[in-house]
Each structure stands twice: as structure tokens, then as C-alpha cells.
Amino acid sequence: SKPSPLREGRAMKRTKKPTLLVIADDEMLQRRLEHLLTSAIRRQLWITFLDRDDRETGVIMPCDDYPLRPDEVWPHDELGDRPSAVILAHTFAGVMREFGFASLVAVWERPGDDTIQEPVRRWASAFADALRYEGAVVRAQFLLHDAGMRQIGPDDLDDIH
């Protein structure tokens, strides 16, 4: 016989677990992100994660209260006073360890055109360096602008180092 949909007097609702996509390459990753984040509204950072099989985790986190400069010093109970990029990287690397996420994707949202301007360039570079120091894998970084999204590649960060 079938199990009863009633348990302890309450109806149980069955829902399907969402199918999370395997992200084969950066182009597919960008298309997926463009589906979720269509254009820039305000300055903020979006973080999402992939598992060991390059599958979406279903987690996407906005962060809209980060400093204008990645070297701005923030206090931290565990690390002491450190640059904000280091504090954010430490926090997100901790999330990755806690939940077993394999890689991180950062989307830097800001109104304007698709030019990688100095503030985004500095943040993308400092954040990636700090994440790598933490042992975290950065799968990709993107800029979300008024007309869509573009990937931030190594050439975009060359003049920082």
C-alpha cells in the first residue's frame, strides 16, 4: 500500500528538488548568471558557489555594504585589523569549507558601461588574491553592468600586479 499523505494529522507536501546544472565552461556560467542577474541596479557584489562536479549549489549571496577600496581596514575578531578584501575572502572561504563548496564565482555589479574601471579592477584582483591565500578556488569573476555582463579576465587585471 502507498504511504499516507497524512502524518500526525497534517498533510505532507511533496516537492521536487530543483535540478542544479553542471556548468561545463565559463561561457555556460556567464549565460546562467545572465539569466539570474540581468542588469546593474546598484553597486554590490554577488557570490555564488559550485560543487566538486562543477554543479550549481543553489546559493547566491548579495553583498552591498563593502568599502569602496579593498585596502580599507576593517576590524575582525579572529584576524584583527585587516584589509576589507582579506576579511571578505576569509568569510567566504569559511562558507566554502563549512558547506563543502569547491569553487567561488564573484559578480561585481555596478551601473555604467562594460568597461572594467579601476574600483572593480582593484577589488577583483585583491579579492581573488586573498581567496587564493585562503586556499579557495576562484572559478571566475564577472562585471554586471547596465547592458548585461562580461567576464573579468587576467588581461583586465594585468596592470594591477
PDB file of C-alpha atoms in Angstrom:
ATOM      1  CA  SER A   1       0.000   0.000   0.000  1.00  0.00           C
ATOM      2  CA  LYS A   2       1.025   3.618  -0.601  1.00  0.00           C
ATOM      3  CA  PRO A   3       2.211   5.698   2.315  1.00  0.00           C
ATOM      4  CA  SER A   4      -0.442   8.053   3.593  1.00  0.00           C
ATOM      5  CA  PRO A   5      -0.030  11.744   2.697  1.00  0.00           C
ATOM      6  CA  LEU A   6      -1.199  12.488   6.231  1.00  0.00           C
ATOM      7  CA  ARG A   7       1.168  12.309   9.134  1.00  0.00           C
ATOM      8  CA  GLU A   8       0.189  13.375  12.602  1.00  0.00           C
ATOM      9  CA  GLY A   9      -2.944  14.987  11.237  1.00  0.00           C
ATOM     10  CA  ARG A  10      -1.131  17.272   8.749  1.00  0.00           C
ATOM     11  CA  ALA A  11      -0.920  16.947   5.009  1.00  0.00           C
ATOM     12  CA  MET A  12       2.610  16.441   3.752  1.00  0.00           C
ATOM     13  CA  LYS A  13       3.524  18.255   0.603  1.00  0.00           C
ATOM     14  CA  ARG A  14       5.923  16.573  -1.777  1.00  0.00           C
ATOM     15  CA  THR A  15       8.159  18.842  -3.766  1.00  0.00           C
ATOM     16  CA  LYS A  16      10.752  18.030  -6.357  1.00  0.00           C
ATOM     17  CA  LYS A  17      14.304  19.012  -5.596  1.00  0.00           C
ATOM     18  CA  PRO A  18      15.387  21.565  -8.213  1.00  0.00           C
ATOM     19  CA  THR A  19      17.755  20.295 -10.843  1.00  0.00           C
ATOM     20  CA  LEU A  20      21.050  22.076 -10.442  1.00  0.00           C
ATOM     21  CA  LEU A  21      23.032  22.454 -13.651  1.00  0.00           C
ATOM     22  CA  VAL A  22      26.549  21.240 -14.268  1.00  0.00           C
ATOM     23  CA  ILE A  23      28.450  24.285 -15.514  1.00  0.00           C
ATOM     24  CA  ALA A  24      30.650  22.956 -18.320  1.00  0.00           C
ATOM     25  CA  ASP A  25      32.602  26.129 -19.103  1.00  0.00           C
ATOM     26  CA  ASP A  26      32.811  29.865 -18.404  1.00  0.00           C
ATOM     27  CA  GLU A  27      30.509  30.690 -21.322  1.00  0.00           C
ATOM     28  CA  MET A  28      27.771  28.498 -19.852  1.00  0.00           C
ATOM     29  CA  LEU A  29      28.440  30.007 -16.427  1.00  0.00           C
ATOM     30  CA  GLN A  30      28.008  33.504 -17.845  1.00  0.00           C
ATOM     31  CA  ARG A  31      24.745  32.574 -19.591  1.00  0.00           C
ATOM     32  CA  ARG A  32      23.421  31.097 -16.344  1.00  0.00           C
ATOM     33  CA  LEU A  33      24.376  34.196 -14.366  1.00  0.00           C
ATOM     34  CA  GLU A  34      22.830  36.461 -17.026  1.00  0.00           C
ATOM     35  CA  HIS A  35      19.593  34.545 -16.540  1.00  0.00           C
ATOM     36  CA  LEU A  36      19.681  35.360 -12.815  1.00  0.00           C
ATOM     37  CA  LEU A  37      21.202  38.869 -12.907  1.00  0.00           C
ATOM     38  CA  THR A  38      20.027  40.839 -15.918  1.00  0.00           C
ATOM     39  CA  SER A  39      21.495  44.333 -15.481  1.00  0.00           C
ATOM     40  CA  ALA A  40      23.113  46.558 -12.895  1.00  0.00           C
ATOM     41  CA  ILE A  41      20.935  48.463 -10.453  1.00  0.00           C
ATOM     42  CA  ARG A  42      23.419  49.470  -7.755  1.00  0.00           C
ATOM     43  CA  ARG A  43      26.951  48.775  -6.593  1.00  0.00           C
ATOM     44  CA  GLN A  44      27.104  45.366  -4.986  1.00  0.00           C
ATOM     45  CA  LEU A  45      28.892  42.045  -5.061  1.00  0.00           C
ATOM     46  CA  TRP A  46      27.168  38.725  -5.797  1.00  0.00           C
ATOM     47  CA  ILE A  47      28.787  35.465  -4.710  1.00  0.00           C
ATOM     48  CA  THR A  48      27.769  32.009  -5.880  1.00  0.00           C
ATOM     49  CA  PHE A  49      29.428  28.634  -5.500  1.00  0.00           C
ATOM     50  CA  LEU A  50      29.951  25.432  -7.462  1.00  0.00           C
ATOM     51  CA  ASP A  51      30.445  21.928  -6.090  1.00  0.00           C
ATOM     52  CA  ARG A  52      33.227  19.450  -6.928  1.00  0.00           C
ATOM     53  CA  ASP A  53      31.361  18.358 -10.074  1.00  0.00           C
ATOM     54  CA  ASP A  54      31.025  21.997 -11.278  1.00  0.00           C
ATOM     55  CA  ARG A  55      27.333  21.842 -10.414  1.00  0.00           C
ATOM     56  CA  GLU A  56      25.420  24.852  -9.157  1.00  0.00           C
ATOM     57  CA  THR A  57      24.846  24.809  -5.413  1.00  0.00           C
ATOM     58  CA  GLY A  58      21.674  26.900  -5.495  1.00  0.00           C
ATOM     59  CA  VAL A  59      23.311  29.545  -3.293  1.00  0.00           C
ATOM     60  CA  ILE A  60      23.722  33.142  -4.441  1.00  0.00           C
ATOM     61  CA  MET A  61      24.583  35.820  -1.902  1.00  0.00           C
ATOM     62  CA  PRO A  62      24.410  39.605  -2.368  1.00  0.00           C
ATOM     63  CA  CYS A  63      26.838  41.853  -0.529  1.00  0.00           C
ATOM     64  CA  ASP A  64      26.045  45.543  -0.929  1.00  0.00           C
ATOM     65  CA  ASP A  65      27.856  47.065   2.020  1.00  0.00           C
ATOM     66  CA  TYR A  66      31.504  46.610   1.120  1.00  0.00           C
ATOM     67  CA  PRO A  67      34.003  49.503   1.121  1.00  0.00           C
ATOM     68  CA  LEU A  68      34.963  51.487  -1.951  1.00  0.00           C
ATOM     69  CA  ARG A  69      38.570  50.279  -1.668  1.00  0.00           C
ATOM     70  CA  PRO A  70      39.739  46.716  -0.959  1.00  0.00           C
ATOM     71  CA  ASP A  71      42.607  48.012   1.190  1.00  0.00           C
ATOM     72  CA  GLU A  72      40.285  49.817   3.628  1.00  0.00           C
ATOM     73  CA  VAL A  73      41.000  48.322   7.041  1.00  0.00           C
ATOM     74  CA  TRP A  74      38.202  46.514   8.884  1.00  0.00           C
ATOM     75  CA  PRO A  75      38.298  45.113  12.418  1.00  0.00           C
ATOM     76  CA  HIS A  76      37.821  41.341  12.762  1.00  0.00           C
ATOM     77  CA  ASP A  77      37.588  39.326  15.990  1.00  0.00           C
ATOM     78  CA  GLU A  78      39.723  36.459  14.700  1.00  0.00           C
ATOM     79  CA  LEU A  79      42.080  38.200  12.255  1.00  0.00           C
ATOM     80  CA  GLY A  80      42.457  41.612  13.862  1.00  0.00           C
ATOM     81  CA  ASP A  81      42.508  44.769  11.752  1.00  0.00           C
ATOM     82  CA  ARG A  82      42.953  43.690   8.128  1.00  0.00           C
ATOM     83  CA  PRO A  83      42.125  44.988   4.620  1.00  0.00           C
ATOM     84  CA  SER A  84      38.458  44.515   3.770  1.00  0.00           C
ATOM     85  CA  ALA A  85      39.288  42.226   0.807  1.00  0.00           C
ATOM     86  CA  VAL A  86      41.096  39.894   3.221  1.00  0.00           C
ATOM     87  CA  ILE A  87      38.154  39.884   5.652  1.00  0.00           C
ATOM     88  CA  LEU A  88      35.606  39.165   2.891  1.00  0.00           C
ATOM     89  CA  ALA A  89      37.799  36.431   1.405  1.00  0.00           C
ATOM     90  CA  HIS A  90      38.244  34.836   4.826  1.00  0.00           C
ATOM     91  CA  THR A  91      34.478  34.898   5.390  1.00  0.00           C
ATOM     92  CA  PHE A  92      33.547  33.384   2.019  1.00  0.00           C
ATOM     93  CA  ALA A  93      36.357  30.805   2.197  1.00  0.00           C
ATOM     94  CA  GLY A  94      34.888  29.787   5.562  1.00  0.00           C
ATOM     95  CA  VAL A  95      31.464  29.347   3.950  1.00  0.00           C
ATOM     96  CA  MET A  96      33.092  27.200   1.269  1.00  0.00           C
ATOM     97  CA  ARG A  97      34.791  24.977   3.856  1.00  0.00           C
ATOM     98  CA  GLU A  98      31.671  24.686   6.017  1.00  0.00           C
ATOM     99  CA  PHE A  99      29.390  23.615   3.167  1.00  0.00           C
ATOM    100  CA  GLY A 100      31.932  21.748   1.044  1.00  0.00           C
ATOM    101  CA  PHE A 101      31.755  24.118  -1.929  1.00  0.00           C
ATOM    102  CA  ALA A 102      34.617  23.630  -4.381  1.00  0.00           C
ATOM    103  CA  SER A 103      34.804  26.997  -6.131  1.00  0.00           C
ATOM    104  CA  LEU A 104      33.508  30.545  -5.902  1.00  0.00           C
ATOM    105  CA  VAL A 105      32.170  32.903  -8.571  1.00  0.00           C
ATOM    106  CA  ALA A 106      32.114  36.666  -7.981  1.00  0.00           C
ATOM    107  CA  VAL A 107      29.897  39.107  -9.883  1.00  0.00           C
ATOM    108  CA  TRP A 108      30.741  42.785  -9.367  1.00  0.00           C
ATOM    109  CA  GLU A 109      27.579  44.782 -10.066  1.00  0.00           C
ATOM    110  CA  ARG A 110      27.740  48.483 -10.810  1.00  0.00           C
ATOM    111  CA  PRO A 111      25.777  50.860 -13.054  1.00  0.00           C
ATOM    112  CA  GLY A 112      27.602  52.018 -16.172  1.00  0.00           C
ATOM    113  CA  ASP A 113      29.114  50.558 -19.313  1.00  0.00           C
ATOM    114  CA  ASP A 114      31.105  47.343 -19.711  1.00  0.00           C
ATOM    115  CA  THR A 115      34.495  48.960 -19.065  1.00  0.00           C
ATOM    116  CA  ILE A 116      36.413  47.356 -16.200  1.00  0.00           C
ATOM    117  CA  GLN A 117      37.039  50.530 -14.226  1.00  0.00           C
ATOM    118  CA  GLU A 118      39.679  50.970 -11.551  1.00  0.00           C
ATOM    119  CA  PRO A 119      37.494  50.272  -8.465  1.00  0.00           C
ATOM    120  CA  VAL A 120      36.250  46.938  -9.861  1.00  0.00           C
ATOM    121  CA  ARG A 121      39.722  46.083 -11.147  1.00  0.00           C
ATOM    122  CA  ARG A 122      41.271  46.670  -7.712  1.00  0.00           C
ATOM    123  CA  TRP A 123      38.540  44.724  -5.902  1.00  0.00           C
ATOM    124  CA  ALA A 124      38.569  41.782  -8.324  1.00  0.00           C
ATOM    125  CA  SER A 125      42.351  41.495  -8.065  1.00  0.00           C
ATOM    126  CA  ALA A 126      42.619  41.882  -4.277  1.00  0.00           C
ATOM    127  CA  PHE A 127      39.652  39.587  -3.599  1.00  0.00           C
ATOM    128  CA  ALA A 128      40.976  36.821  -5.877  1.00  0.00           C
ATOM    129  CA  ASP A 129      44.452  37.064  -4.327  1.00  0.00           C
ATOM    130  CA  ALA A 130      43.018  36.906  -0.794  1.00  0.00           C
ATOM    131  CA  LEU A 131      40.776  33.949  -1.674  1.00  0.00           C
ATOM    132  CA  ARG A 132      43.716  32.039  -3.149  1.00  0.00           C
ATOM    133  CA  TYR A 133      45.703  32.781   0.033  1.00  0.00           C
ATOM    134  CA  GLU A 134      42.809  31.202   1.962  1.00  0.00           C
ATOM    135  CA  GLY A 135      43.059  28.117  -0.263  1.00  0.00           C
ATOM    136  CA  ALA A 136      39.789  28.888  -2.054  1.00  0.00           C
ATOM    137  CA  VAL A 137      39.352  28.293  -5.781  1.00  0.00           C
ATOM    138  CA  VAL A 138      38.032  31.251  -7.787  1.00  0.00           C
ATOM    139  CA  ARG A 139      36.213  29.794 -10.802  1.00  0.00           C
ATOM    140  CA  ALA A 140      35.520  33.159 -12.468  1.00  0.00           C
ATOM    141  CA  GLN A 141      34.683  36.809 -11.919  1.00  0.00           C
ATOM    142  CA  PHE A 142      32.230  38.927 -13.893  1.00  0.00           C
ATOM    143  CA  LEU A 143      31.124  42.545 -14.197  1.00  0.00           C
ATOM    144  CA  LEU A 144      27.356  43.134 -14.224  1.00  0.00           C
ATOM    145  CA  HIS A 145      26.733  46.482 -15.973  1.00  0.00           C
ATOM    146  CA  ASP A 146      23.791  48.385 -17.484  1.00  0.00           C
ATOM    147  CA  ALA A 147      23.657  46.333 -20.681  1.00  0.00           C
ATOM    148  CA  GLY A 148      24.483  42.889 -19.297  1.00  0.00           C
ATOM    149  CA  MET A 149      27.536  41.024 -18.137  1.00  0.00           C
ATOM    150  CA  ARG A 150      31.132  40.396 -19.145  1.00  0.00           C
ATOM    151  CA  GLN A 151      33.813  38.193 -17.725  1.00  0.00           C
ATOM    152  CA  ILE A 152      36.764  39.768 -15.945  1.00  0.00           C
ATOM    153  CA  GLY A 153      39.824  38.019 -17.322  1.00  0.00           C
ATOM    154  CA  PRO A 154      43.515  38.059 -16.410  1.00  0.00           C
ATOM    155  CA  ASP A 155      44.161  40.738 -19.063  1.00  0.00           C
ATOM    156  CA  ASP A 156      41.727  43.038 -17.251  1.00  0.00           C
ATOM    157  CA  LEU A 157      43.828  42.744 -14.089  1.00  0.00           C
ATOM    158  CA  ASP A 158      47.322  42.858 -15.627  1.00  0.00           C
ATOM    159  CA  ASP A 159      48.138  46.443 -14.721  1.00  0.00           C
ATOM    160  CA  ILE A 160      47.305  45.869 -11.040  1.00  0.00           C
ATOM    161  CA  HIS A 161      50.190  43.469 -10.368  1.00  0.00           C
TER     162      HIS A 161
END
